[in-house]
Coordinates of C-alpha atoms and ligand atoms in Angstrom, one line a residue:
Chain A
X1 CA 153.8 70.6 68.1
X2 CA 154.0 74.4 68.7
X3 CA 154.8 75.6 72.1
X4 CA 151.9 75.7 74.5
X5 CA 151.1 79.0 76.2
X6 CA 152.1 79.6 79.8
X7 CA 150.4 81.5 82.6
X8 CA 153.2 84.2 82.4
X9 CA 151.6 85.3 79.1
X10 CA 149.0 88.1 79.8
X11 CA 146.3 86.5 77.6
X12 CA 146.7 83.1 79.4
X13 CA 147.2 84.2 82.9
X14 CA 143.8 82.8 84.1
X15 CA 144.0 79.6 82.1
X16 CA 144.1 76.3 84.0
X17 CA 147.1 75.0 82.1
X18 CA 147.9 72.5 84.9
X19 CA 144.5 70.9 84.2
X20 CA 145.3 70.8 80.5
X21 CA 148.6 69.0 81.2
X22 CA 146.9 66.6 83.6
X23 CA 144.1 65.9 81.1
X24 CA 146.4 65.1 78.2
X25 CA 148.4 62.6 80.1
X26 CA 145.4 60.5 81.0
X27 CA 144.7 57.2 79.2
X28 CA 142.0 56.6 76.7
X29 CA 139.0 54.9 78.3
X30 CA 135.4 54.1 77.5
X31 CA 133.0 56.6 76.1
X32 CA 129.9 57.8 78.0
X33 CA 126.5 57.0 76.5
X34 CA 125.4 59.5 73.8
X35 CA 121.6 58.9 74.1
X36 CA 119.9 61.9 75.6
X37 CA 122.4 64.3 74.0
X38 CA 120.5 64.7 70.8
X39 CA 118.0 67.5 70.5
X40 CA 114.8 66.8 68.6
X41 CA 115.1 67.6 64.9
X42 CA 115.9 65.8 61.6
X43 CA 119.0 67.8 60.6
X44 CA 122.5 66.3 60.1
X45 CA 124.1 64.6 63.1
X46 CA 127.8 63.9 63.5
X47 CA 129.8 62.1 66.2
X48 CA 133.5 62.5 66.7
X49 CA 135.1 60.2 69.2
X50 CA 138.5 61.4 70.4
X51 CA 138.5 63.7 67.4
X52 CA 137.8 60.9 65.0
X53 CA 134.7 60.9 62.8
X54 CA 132.3 58.0 63.5
X55 CA 130.5 57.4 60.2
X56 CA 128.3 54.6 61.7
X57 CA 126.9 57.0 64.3
X58 CA 126.5 59.9 61.9
X59 CA 124.2 61.2 59.2
X60 CA 126.4 64.1 58.0
X61 CA 124.0 65.7 55.5
X62 CA 125.7 68.8 54.1
X63 CA 128.8 68.4 56.4
X64 CA 131.9 66.8 54.9
X65 CA 134.9 65.3 56.6
X66 CA 138.3 66.1 55.0
X67 CA 141.8 67.3 55.6
X68 CA 142.0 70.9 56.8
X69 CA 145.0 73.0 57.2
X70 CA 144.0 76.0 59.2
X71 CA 145.8 79.3 58.8
X72 CA 146.0 80.5 62.4
X73 CA 148.6 81.9 64.7
X74 CA 146.7 80.8 67.7
X75 CA 148.9 78.4 69.8
X76 CA 146.1 75.9 70.5
X77 CA 144.2 76.4 67.3
X78 CA 147.3 75.6 65.2
X79 CA 147.6 72.2 66.9
X80 CA 144.3 71.0 65.3
X81 CA 145.6 70.7 61.7
X82 CA 144.5 67.4 60.1
X83 CA 141.2 65.8 59.3
X84 CA 138.2 67.9 60.3
X85 CA 134.7 68.8 59.3
X86 CA 133.5 71.4 56.8
X87 CA 130.2 72.9 56.1
X88 CA 130.0 74.9 52.9
X89 CA 126.6 76.3 51.8
X90 CA 125.8 77.9 48.5
X91 CA 124.1 81.2 48.1
X92 CA 120.6 81.3 49.6
X93 CA 121.0 77.7 50.9
X94 CA 119.5 76.8 54.2
X95 CA 119.8 73.6 56.3
X96 CA 118.1 72.2 59.3
X97 CA 119.8 72.4 62.7
X98 CA 123.1 70.5 62.5
X99 CA 124.2 68.7 65.7
X100 CA 127.8 67.6 66.5
X101 CA 128.6 65.5 69.5
X102 CA 132.3 65.4 70.5
X103 CA 132.9 62.5 72.9
X104 CA 136.4 62.2 74.4
X105 CA 137.7 59.2 76.4
X106 CA 141.0 60.5 77.7
X107 CA 144.4 61.7 76.5
X108 CA 144.3 64.6 74.0
X109 CA 142.3 65.1 70.8
X110 CA 142.3 67.9 68.2
X111 CA 139.9 68.7 65.5
X112 CA 139.5 71.6 63.1
X113 CA 136.1 72.7 61.7
X114 CA 135.3 75.1 58.9
X115 CA 132.0 76.9 58.2
X116 CA 131.7 78.8 55.0
X117 CA 128.3 80.4 54.1
X118 CA 127.8 82.1 50.8
X119 CA 125.5 85.0 50.2
X120 CA 122.3 84.8 52.3
X121 CA 122.9 81.2 53.3
X122 CA 121.5 80.2 56.7
X123 CA 122.8 77.6 59.1
X124 CA 122.5 76.6 62.8
X125 CA 124.9 74.3 64.6
X126 CA 124.7 72.8 68.0
X127 CA 127.8 71.3 69.5
X128 CA 128.1 69.2 72.6
X129 CA 131.2 68.1 74.4
X130 CA 131.2 65.1 76.8
X131 CA 133.8 62.7 78.2
X132 CA 137.3 63.2 79.6
X133 CA 140.8 64.3 78.6
X134 CA 142.0 67.4 76.7
X135 CA 139.6 68.3 73.8
X136 CA 140.9 71.0 71.5
X137 CA 139.0 72.6 68.7
X138 CA 139.5 75.3 66.1
X139 CA 136.4 76.5 64.2
X140 CA 137.0 78.9 61.3
X141 CA 133.9 80.8 60.1
X142 CA 133.5 82.9 57.0
X143 CA 130.1 84.5 56.4
X144 CA 129.5 86.2 53.0
X145 CA 127.1 89.0 52.5
X146 CA 123.8 88.5 54.3
X147 CA 124.7 85.0 55.6
X148 CA 123.4 83.9 59.0
X149 CA 124.9 81.5 61.4
X150 CA 123.8 80.6 64.8
X151 CA 125.9 78.4 67.1
X152 CA 125.1 76.9 70.4
X153 CA 127.9 75.1 72.2
X154 CA 127.7 73.3 75.5
X155 CA 130.6 72.0 77.5
X156 CA 129.6 69.0 79.5
X157 CA 132.8 67.0 79.9
X158 CA 132.9 65.2 83.2
X159 CA 136.6 66.0 83.6
X160 CA 139.7 67.2 81.7
X161 CA 140.1 70.4 79.7
X162 CA 138.2 71.8 76.7
X163 CA 139.8 74.5 74.6
X164 CA 137.8 76.1 71.8
X165 CA 139.1 78.6 69.4
X166 CA 136.7 80.5 67.1
X167 CA 137.9 82.6 64.2
X168 CA 135.2 84.4 62.3
X169 CA 135.0 86.8 59.4
X170 CA 131.6 88.4 59.1
X171 CA 130.7 90.1 55.8
X172 CA 128.2 92.8 55.0
X173 CA 124.8 92.4 56.7
X174 CA 125.9 88.9 57.8
X175 CA 125.3 87.7 61.3
X176 CA 127.0 85.3 63.7
X177 CA 125.3 84.6 67.0
X178 CA 127.1 82.1 69.1
X179 CA 126.2 81.1 72.7
X180 CA 128.3 78.9 74.9
X181 CA 127.4 77.1 78.1
X182 CA 130.0 75.6 80.4
X183 CA 128.1 73.3 82.7
X184 CA 130.4 70.3 83.0
X185 CA 133.3 69.6 85.4
X186 CA 136.2 70.1 83.0
X187 CA 138.3 73.2 83.0
X188 CA 137.8 75.3 79.9
X189 CA 139.0 78.1 77.7
X190 CA 136.6 79.6 75.2
X191 CA 138.7 81.8 72.9
X192 CA 137.4 83.8 70.0
X193 CA 138.3 86.4 67.5
X194 CA 135.4 87.8 65.5
X195 CA 136.1 90.3 62.8
X196 CA 133.2 92.3 61.2
X197 CA 134.6 93.1 57.8
X198 CA 131.4 94.1 55.9
X199 CA 129.1 97.0 56.6
X200 CA 126.1 96.2 58.8
X201 CA 127.6 92.9 60.1
X202 CA 126.5 91.5 63.4
X203 CA 128.8 89.6 65.8
X204 CA 127.6 88.0 68.9
X205 CA 129.6 85.7 71.2
X206 CA 128.4 85.1 74.8
X207 CA 127.3 82.6 77.2
X208 CA 127.4 81.3 80.8
X209 CA 130.3 79.6 82.6
X210 CA 129.2 77.6 85.7
X211 CA 132.1 76.5 87.8
X212 CA 132.4 74.5 91.1
X213 CA 134.8 72.4 93.1
X214 CA 138.3 73.4 92.1
X215 CA 137.2 74.0 88.5
X216 CA 138.5 76.9 86.4
X217 CA 136.7 78.1 83.2
X218 CA 137.3 81.2 81.1
X219 CA 136.4 83.0 78.0
X220 CA 138.7 85.3 76.1
X221 CA 136.9 86.9 73.2
X222 CA 137.7 89.8 70.9
X223 CA 135.4 91.4 68.5
X224 CA 136.9 93.7 65.9
X225 CA 134.8 96.2 63.9
X226 CA 136.4 97.3 60.7
X227 CA 133.3 98.3 58.8
X228 CA 130.4 100.8 59.1
X229 CA 127.2 100.2 60.9
X230 CA 128.3 97.0 62.6
X231 CA 126.9 95.6 65.8
X232 CA 128.3 93.3 68.4
X233 CA 127.1 91.7 71.6
X234 CA 129.1 90.0 74.3
X235 CA 126.9 89.0 77.2
X236 CA 128.7 86.7 79.5
X237 CA 127.6 85.4 82.9
X238 CA 129.8 83.5 85.3
X239 CA 128.6 81.6 88.3
X240 CA 131.3 80.3 90.7
X241 CA 130.7 77.9 93.6
X242 CA 133.1 76.3 96.1
X243 CA 136.7 77.2 95.5
X244 CA 136.3 77.5 91.7
X245 CA 137.2 80.4 89.4
X246 CA 135.6 81.8 86.3
X247 CA 137.2 84.4 84.2
X248 CA 135.6 86.6 81.6
X249 CA 137.8 88.6 79.3
X250 CA 136.0 90.4 76.5
X251 CA 137.4 93.0 74.2
X252 CA 135.8 95.2 71.5
X253 CA 138.1 97.0 69.0
X254 CA 136.5 99.6 66.8
X255 CA 138.7 100.7 63.9
X256 CA 138.9 104.4 62.8
X257 CA 136.5 103.9 59.9
X258 CA 134.0 101.8 61.7
X259 CA 131.5 104.6 62.4
X260 CA 128.0 103.9 63.8
X261 CA 129.2 100.7 65.5
X262 CA 126.7 99.6 68.1
X263 CA 128.5 97.5 70.7
X264 CA 127.1 95.9 73.8
X265 CA 129.4 94.2 76.4
X266 CA 128.0 92.9 79.7
X267 CA 130.2 90.8 82.0
X268 CA 128.7 89.7 85.3
X269 CA 129.8 87.3 87.9
X270 CA 127.9 85.7 90.7
X271 CA 129.7 84.2 93.7
X272 CA 127.8 81.4 95.3
X273 CA 130.4 81.0 98.0
X274 CA 132.9 83.4 99.4
X275 CA 135.8 81.1 98.5
X276 CA 135.0 81.3 94.8
X277 CA 136.5 83.8 92.4
X278 CA 135.3 85.6 89.3
X279 CA 137.8 87.6 87.3
X280 CA 136.5 90.2 84.8
X281 CA 138.5 91.9 82.2
X282 CA 136.4 94.2 80.0
X283 CA 138.3 96.1 77.3
X284 CA 137.2 98.7 74.8
X285 CA 139.5 100.2 72.2
X286 CA 137.6 102.7 70.1
X287 CA 139.2 104.7 67.3
X288 CA 136.0 105.9 65.6
X289 CA 134.1 108.9 67.1
X290 CA 130.5 108.1 66.2
X291 CA 130.0 104.8 68.1
X292 CA 127.7 103.5 70.8
X293 CA 129.2 101.0 73.2
X294 CA 127.2 100.1 76.2
X295 CA 129.3 98.1 78.7
X296 CA 129.2 96.9 82.2
X297 CA 131.1 94.6 84.4
X298 CA 130.1 93.5 88.0
X299 CA 130.6 90.7 90.4
X300 CA 128.4 90.1 93.4
X301 CA 126.6 87.6 95.6
X302 CA 123.0 86.6 95.6
X303 CA 120.7 89.5 96.8
X304 CA 119.9 88.7 100.4
X305 CA 116.6 90.6 100.3
X306 CA 115.4 88.7 97.2
X307 CA 116.5 85.5 98.8
X308 CA 114.5 86.2 102.0
X309 CA 111.5 87.3 99.9
X310 CA 111.4 83.9 98.1
X311 CA 111.9 82.0 101.3
X312 CA 109.2 83.9 103.1
X313 CA 106.8 82.7 100.4
X314 CA 107.7 79.0 101.1
X315 CA 110.8 78.2 99.0
X316 CA 113.5 76.4 100.9
X317 CA 116.9 78.0 100.7
X318 CA 118.4 75.7 98.0
X319 CA 115.5 76.2 95.5
X320 CA 115.4 79.9 96.3
X321 CA 119.1 80.3 95.5
X322 CA 118.7 78.1 92.4
X323 CA 115.8 80.3 91.2
X324 CA 117.8 83.5 91.5
X325 CA 120.9 82.0 89.9
X326 CA 118.8 80.6 87.1
X327 CA 117.5 84.1 86.4
X328 CA 121.0 85.4 86.4
X329 CA 122.2 82.9 83.9
X330 CA 119.1 83.4 81.8
X331 CA 120.4 86.7 80.5
X332 CA 123.0 84.7 78.5
X333 CA 121.1 81.5 77.7
X334 CA 117.9 83.3 76.6
X335 CA 119.9 84.7 73.7
X336 CA 119.5 81.3 72.0
X337 CA 116.8 81.8 69.5
X338 CA 115.8 78.2 68.8
X339 CA 113.3 77.2 71.5
X340 CA 114.2 73.5 71.6
X341 CA 117.9 74.3 71.8
X342 CA 117.3 76.9 74.4
X343 CA 115.3 74.6 76.6
X344 CA 118.0 71.9 76.5
X345 CA 120.7 74.3 77.5
X346 CA 118.5 75.7 80.2
X347 CA 118.0 72.1 81.5
X348 CA 121.7 71.6 81.6
X349 CA 122.1 74.8 83.6
X350 CA 119.3 73.6 85.9
X351 CA 121.0 70.2 86.4
X352 CA 124.2 72.0 87.3
X353 CA 122.3 74.2 89.8
X354 CA 120.7 71.3 91.4
X355 CA 124.0 69.7 92.0
X356 CA 125.9 72.8 93.0
X357 CA 123.4 74.3 95.5
Chain B
X1 CA 96.9 81.2 117.2
X2 CA 100.0 83.5 117.5
X3 CA 101.6 84.1 120.9
X4 CA 104.5 86.5 121.3
X5 CA 106.0 86.7 124.7
X6 CA 108.6 89.1 125.9
X7 CA 110.3 89.2 122.5
X8 CA 113.8 90.8 122.3
X9 CA 115.5 91.1 119.0
X10 CA 118.5 92.9 117.6
X11 CA 120.2 93.6 114.4
X12 CA 124.0 94.2 114.1
X13 CA 124.1 94.2 117.9
X14 CA 121.5 97.0 118.1
X15 CA 118.5 96.1 120.2
X16 CA 115.2 96.9 118.4
X17 CA 112.5 94.8 120.0
X18 CA 112.7 95.2 123.8
X19 CA 110.2 92.9 125.4
X20 CA 107.2 92.7 123.0
X21 CA 104.2 90.6 124.0
X22 CA 101.1 90.0 121.9
X23 CA 98.5 87.3 121.6
X24 CA 96.4 86.9 118.5
X25 CA 93.5 84.5 118.5
X26 CA 91.9 82.9 115.5
X27 CA 89.2 85.1 113.9
X28 CA 90.9 88.3 115.1
X29 CA 92.3 91.3 113.4
X30 CA 95.0 93.3 115.3
X31 CA 96.3 96.6 114.2
X32 CA 99.7 97.7 115.2
X33 CA 100.4 101.4 114.9
X34 CA 103.5 103.4 116.0
X35 CA 106.0 106.0 115.0
X36 CA 108.7 105.5 112.4
X37 CA 111.6 103.5 113.7
X38 CA 109.5 101.9 116.5
X39 CA 110.3 98.4 115.3
X40 CA 107.2 97.5 113.4
X41 CA 109.0 96.2 110.3
X42 CA 111.5 94.5 112.6
X43 CA 108.6 92.6 114.2
X44 CA 107.5 91.5 110.8
X45 CA 111.0 90.3 109.8
X46 CA 111.5 88.5 113.0
X47 CA 108.2 86.7 112.7
X48 CA 109.1 85.9 109.1
X49 CA 112.4 84.5 110.0
X50 CA 114.9 86.8 108.4
X51 CA 118.4 85.7 109.2
X52 CA 119.9 89.1 109.9
X53 CA 117.7 89.6 113.0
X54 CA 118.8 87.8 116.2
X55 CA 116.3 87.0 118.8
X56 CA 118.0 87.4 122.2
X57 CA 115.1 86.6 124.5
X58 CA 111.4 85.7 124.5
X59 CA 109.3 83.2 122.6
X60 CA 106.9 83.1 119.7
X61 CA 104.5 80.2 119.0
X62 CA 102.2 79.6 116.1
X63 CA 99.3 77.1 116.9
X64 CA 101.4 75.9 119.8
X65 CA 104.6 75.3 117.7
X66 CA 107.8 77.2 118.3
X67 CA 107.9 79.6 115.4
X68 CA 111.5 80.7 116.1
X69 CA 112.8 77.2 115.6
X70 CA 111.5 77.1 112.1
X71 CA 113.2 78.3 109.0
X72 CA 111.5 81.1 106.9
X73 CA 110.1 78.6 104.4
X74 CA 108.8 76.3 107.1
X75 CA 107.0 79.3 108.7
X76 CA 105.3 79.9 105.3
X77 CA 104.2 76.3 105.1
X78 CA 102.9 76.5 108.6
X79 CA 100.5 79.2 107.4
X80 CA 102.4 82.5 108.0
X81 CA 102.3 85.2 105.4
X82 CA 104.4 88.4 105.6
X83 CA 103.3 91.3 103.5
X84 CA 106.4 93.4 102.8
X85 CA 106.5 97.1 103.4
X86 CA 108.9 97.3 100.5
X87 CA 108.2 94.3 98.2
X88 CA 111.4 93.2 96.5
X89 CA 112.0 93.4 92.7
X90 CA 113.3 90.2 91.2
X91 CA 114.4 90.5 87.6
X92 CA 114.3 87.4 85.4
X93 CA 111.7 85.5 87.5
X94 CA 108.0 85.7 86.5
X95 CA 105.4 86.1 89.1
X96 CA 103.6 83.0 87.9
X97 CA 106.7 80.8 88.0
X98 CA 107.7 82.1 91.4
X99 CA 104.3 81.7 93.0
X100 CA 103.7 78.3 91.6
X101 CA 107.0 77.0 92.9
X102 CA 106.3 78.7 96.3
X103 CA 102.8 77.3 96.6
X104 CA 103.9 73.8 95.6
X105 CA 106.8 73.9 98.0
X106 CA 104.4 74.8 100.8
X107 CA 102.0 72.1 99.7
X108 CA 104.7 69.4 99.6
X109 CA 105.9 70.5 103.0
X110 CA 102.4 70.0 104.3
X111 CA 102.0 66.6 102.6
X112 CA 99.5 67.9 100.0
X113 CA 99.7 67.2 96.3
X114 CA 101.3 70.0 94.2
X115 CA 99.0 71.8 91.8
X116 CA 99.4 71.3 88.0
X117 CA 100.2 74.2 85.8
X118 CA 96.6 74.5 84.7
X119 CA 95.2 74.2 88.2
X120 CA 97.6 76.8 89.4
X121 CA 96.9 79.2 86.6
X122 CA 93.2 79.1 87.4
X123 CA 93.8 80.1 91.0
X124 CA 96.3 82.8 90.1
X125 CA 94.0 84.3 87.5
X126 CA 91.1 84.4 89.9
X127 CA 93.1 86.1 92.6
X128 CA 94.6 88.7 90.2
X129 CA 91.1 89.4 88.9
X130 CA 89.7 89.8 92.4
X131 CA 92.3 92.4 93.2
X132 CA 92.0 94.2 89.9
X133 CA 95.4 93.2 88.7
X134 CA 95.8 92.6 84.9
X135 CA 96.5 88.9 84.3
X136 CA 99.4 90.0 82.0
X137 CA 101.2 91.3 85.1
X138 CA 101.4 87.8 86.4
X139 CA 103.7 87.0 83.6
X140 CA 106.1 89.9 84.3
X141 CA 109.1 89.6 86.5
X142 CA 108.3 89.8 90.2
X143 CA 107.6 93.5 91.0
X144 CA 110.0 94.8 88.3
X145 CA 108.8 98.1 87.0
X146 CA 105.7 97.9 89.2
X147 CA 104.5 101.2 90.8
X148 CA 104.4 101.3 94.6
X149 CA 100.6 100.6 94.5
X150 CA 101.0 97.7 92.1
X151 CA 103.6 96.1 94.3
X152 CA 101.2 96.2 97.3
X153 CA 98.4 94.8 95.2
X154 CA 100.8 92.1 94.0
X155 CA 101.5 91.3 97.7
X156 CA 97.7 90.7 98.2
X157 CA 97.5 88.6 95.0
X158 CA 100.3 86.5 96.5
X159 CA 98.4 86.2 99.8
X160 CA 95.3 85.2 97.9
X161 CA 97.1 82.4 96.1
X162 CA 99.1 81.1 99.1
X163 CA 96.0 81.3 101.4
X164 CA 97.7 81.6 104.7
X165 CA 96.3 81.1 108.2
X166 CA 97.9 84.3 109.6
X167 CA 99.0 87.3 107.7
X168 CA 101.4 90.0 109.1
X169 CA 100.9 92.9 106.7
X170 CA 103.5 95.6 107.0
X171 CA 102.2 99.0 105.7
X172 CA 100.3 97.4 102.9
X173 CA 98.3 100.6 102.7
X174 CA 101.2 102.9 102.0
X175 CA 101.5 104.0 98.4
X176 CA 97.9 103.2 97.6
X177 CA 95.4 105.8 96.3
X178 CA 91.8 105.8 97.6
X179 CA 90.4 103.3 95.1
X180 CA 93.3 100.9 95.5
X181 CA 93.0 101.2 99.2
X182 CA 89.4 100.0 99.0
X183 CA 90.3 97.1 96.7
X184 CA 93.2 96.0 99.0
X185 CA 91.0 96.4 102.0
X186 CA 88.3 94.3 100.4
X187 CA 90.9 91.7 99.5
X188 CA 92.2 91.4 103.0
X189 CA 88.6 90.9 104.3
X190 CA 87.8 88.3 101.6
X191 CA 91.0 86.3 102.0
X192 CA 91.6 86.6 105.7
X193 CA 88.3 87.3 107.5
X194 CA 87.5 83.7 108.6
X195 CA 87.0 82.1 112.0
X196 CA 90.2 80.1 111.6
X197 CA 92.4 82.9 110.3
X198 CA 94.0 86.0 111.8
X199 CA 95.6 89.3 110.7
X200 CA 98.2 91.5 112.2
X201 CA 97.9 94.8 110.3
X202 CA 100.9 97.2 110.7
X203 CA 99.9 100.6 109.6
X204 CA 100.5 104.3 110.1
X205 CA 97.1 105.5 109.3
X206 CA 93.5 105.1 110.4
X207 CA 92.3 105.0 106.8
X208 CA 92.9 101.3 106.1
X209 CA 91.1 100.5 109.3
X210 CA 87.9 102.0 107.8
X211 CA 87.9 99.0 105.4
X212 CA 89.5 96.3 107.6
X213 CA 87.9 96.8 111.0
X214 CA 90.4 95.8 113.7
X215 CA 89.3 94.0 116.9
X216 CA 92.3 95.3 118.8
X217 CA 94.6 98.2 118.3
X218 CA 98.1 98.3 119.8
X219 CA 100.7 101.1 119.9
X220 CA 104.3 100.0 119.3
X221 CA 106.9 102.4 120.5
X222 CA 110.6 101.8 121.1
X223 CA 110.3 98.1 120.7
X224 CA 107.4 97.4 123.0
X225 CA 103.7 97.6 123.0
X226 CA 102.9 100.5 125.2
X227 CA 99.1 100.6 124.9
X228 CA 96.3 98.4 123.6
X229 CA 92.7 99.1 123.1
X230 CA 89.8 98.7 120.7
X231 CA 89.2 100.5 117.3
X232 CA 88.7 103.8 119.2
X233 CA 92.4 103.8 120.0
X234 CA 93.2 104.3 116.3
X235 CA 90.9 107.3 116.2
X236 CA 92.5 108.7 119.3
X237 CA 96.0 108.3 117.7
X238 CA 94.9 109.9 114.5
X239 CA 93.6 112.9 116.5
X240 CA 96.3 113.3 119.1
X241 CA 99.4 111.8 117.5
X242 CA 101.8 109.2 119.0
X243 CA 103.6 111.8 121.1
X244 CA 100.6 112.3 123.4
X245 CA 100.0 108.5 123.8
X246 CA 103.6 107.6 124.4
X247 CA 104.0 110.4 127.0
Ligands
ADP1 N1 119.7 96.7 109.0 C1 119.7 97.5 110.1 N2 120.8 97.8 110.7 C2 120.7 98.7 111.8 N3 119.6 99.2 112.2 C3 118.4 98.9 111.6 C4 118.4 98.0 110.5 N4 117.1 97.9 110.1 C5 116.4 98.7 110.9 N5 117.2 99.3 111.8 C6 116.8 100.2 112.9 O1 115.8 99.5 113.7 C7 114.8 100.5 114.1 C8 113.4 99.9 113.8 O2 113.3 99.9 112.4 P1 111.9 99.4 111.7 O3 111.6 98.1 112.4 O4 112.1 99.4 110.3 O5 110.9 100.5 112.2 P2 109.4 100.8 111.7 O6 109.0 99.8 110.7 O7 108.6 100.9 112.9 O8 109.5 102.2 111.1 C9 115.2 101.8 113.5 O9 115.8 102.6 114.4 C10 116.0 101.4 112.3 O10 117.0 102.5 112.1
MG2 MG1 108.5 99.9 108.7

């Protein structure tokens, strides 16, 4: 196994590596129930238990399970080599929403995934993580001209550590829109590198990290524009309660030739308690001169005036705070296009709010 | 209905209300007028239960219950409505969602059954229509992008939906043009003019009082009520200014 990163490395300084170590040394146990995790729809469904495919619980459709040897330099991504899942779609092919549930019972588990969409193919994938232990994933994505992929990923593990690494290459006029929700109790790192290689490509990676207790979650995402007329969007919201910490690191690189790039980067943190922490690290590296990059990064508490306004109309303090926090998180979650998926993610966030507030 | 006795309140250690007393009976409309900085909005916030204001002496009772013991949302459920001088913009929360949650919280607190979505929508649409507010605005985020006048109208729509026993309206007339003033005035009369309800109308100007006729007019200056009278007092203030009265 390759060397794990340490907190002395700049790119990993906020990562809860202690939680990762603790999670991997736990014993395997029993799996939580999976009912209630499926979203309505008749698309393919796959279950991986501790990283192992569960054919009896799956209807894989277009998804195949096979040996995958990823070419990545990423220290956690590289660990995933072995059996994994692959979705390959031919030109113009579209599939119904694919759902993958990853259930972990303890210890460590690793799994690579590959998504390759040919010209104008269209796919949508929802992934859900539940259970315990260290769950480690690498997803490699290649989108040919005009292909469209939407990804919605929710982290609901009750304990442990979830590390996700996304590596995507986005071709001309192709689009990748991926939204992540961290609403469990595990520590996490959502790590991504999206490269827009074709003219007019769109890269979106964003989401909401909700942390409480002693939990630490982070995202570390880079979008690189190397072609003309590209667009990217990084809308991240962090809500931190108790003594938890959420960290948002997002970077946009615009290469010299990537003129007319339209980038949007918005990192915002909300502290529900004074003892919580939100770290923000927005970065822009722009080498082209004709580029639009809107960006903002702020951390604050709930607006006291707004809170009193809601309370004065009859809402008790808890529900009033929940309502304002929900609106804050909605900036990220409302980016999910599919209504059924969006509602399920919103309900997960709601459940988190009801417990945290 | 509302009895305020010798109320002292401060913010950040600065005394603002300095012994204010006022009794409002059911069926009455009281106007409170006074110069800028007199403490009018402070009175509204203290009655509404805003945490930043500390009551250092005195008492307030609503229908015999100790208002100051209640949290802000309990005061609302007990029938108090505060119309804000500066209604707050709340991005990301629709008027409808907010008001339905608020109304149903109040109803639950009073032991009444919550309204269904359809029942609530009917009430909300009727109140918006009565106040000349486009029903589409109910779907918009609370007060976001509303003009000053629209915000004040929205306060009245909220009041209509929540149907309070006593309303404390803080400069609901400011920012309104003549037509909007009439609509808002009519709204206050329609919603609040009843034998078992009461209104405390905080205003700078006589003009709202042409529509909502007060039974009593009080002058608030430097944290106290320094003079009380009938509607004629408002006319006198308009003519002579606060300076002459306070002197
Ligand atoms: N947050 C605050 N901190 C300190 N002083 C305040 C605060 N809010 C209001 N005040 C002061 O309290 C006094 C009364 O204000 P206010 O009640 O708004 O008056 P009015 O509504 O009659 O114009 C003013 O002198 C004002 O400056
Ligand atoms: Mg005022």
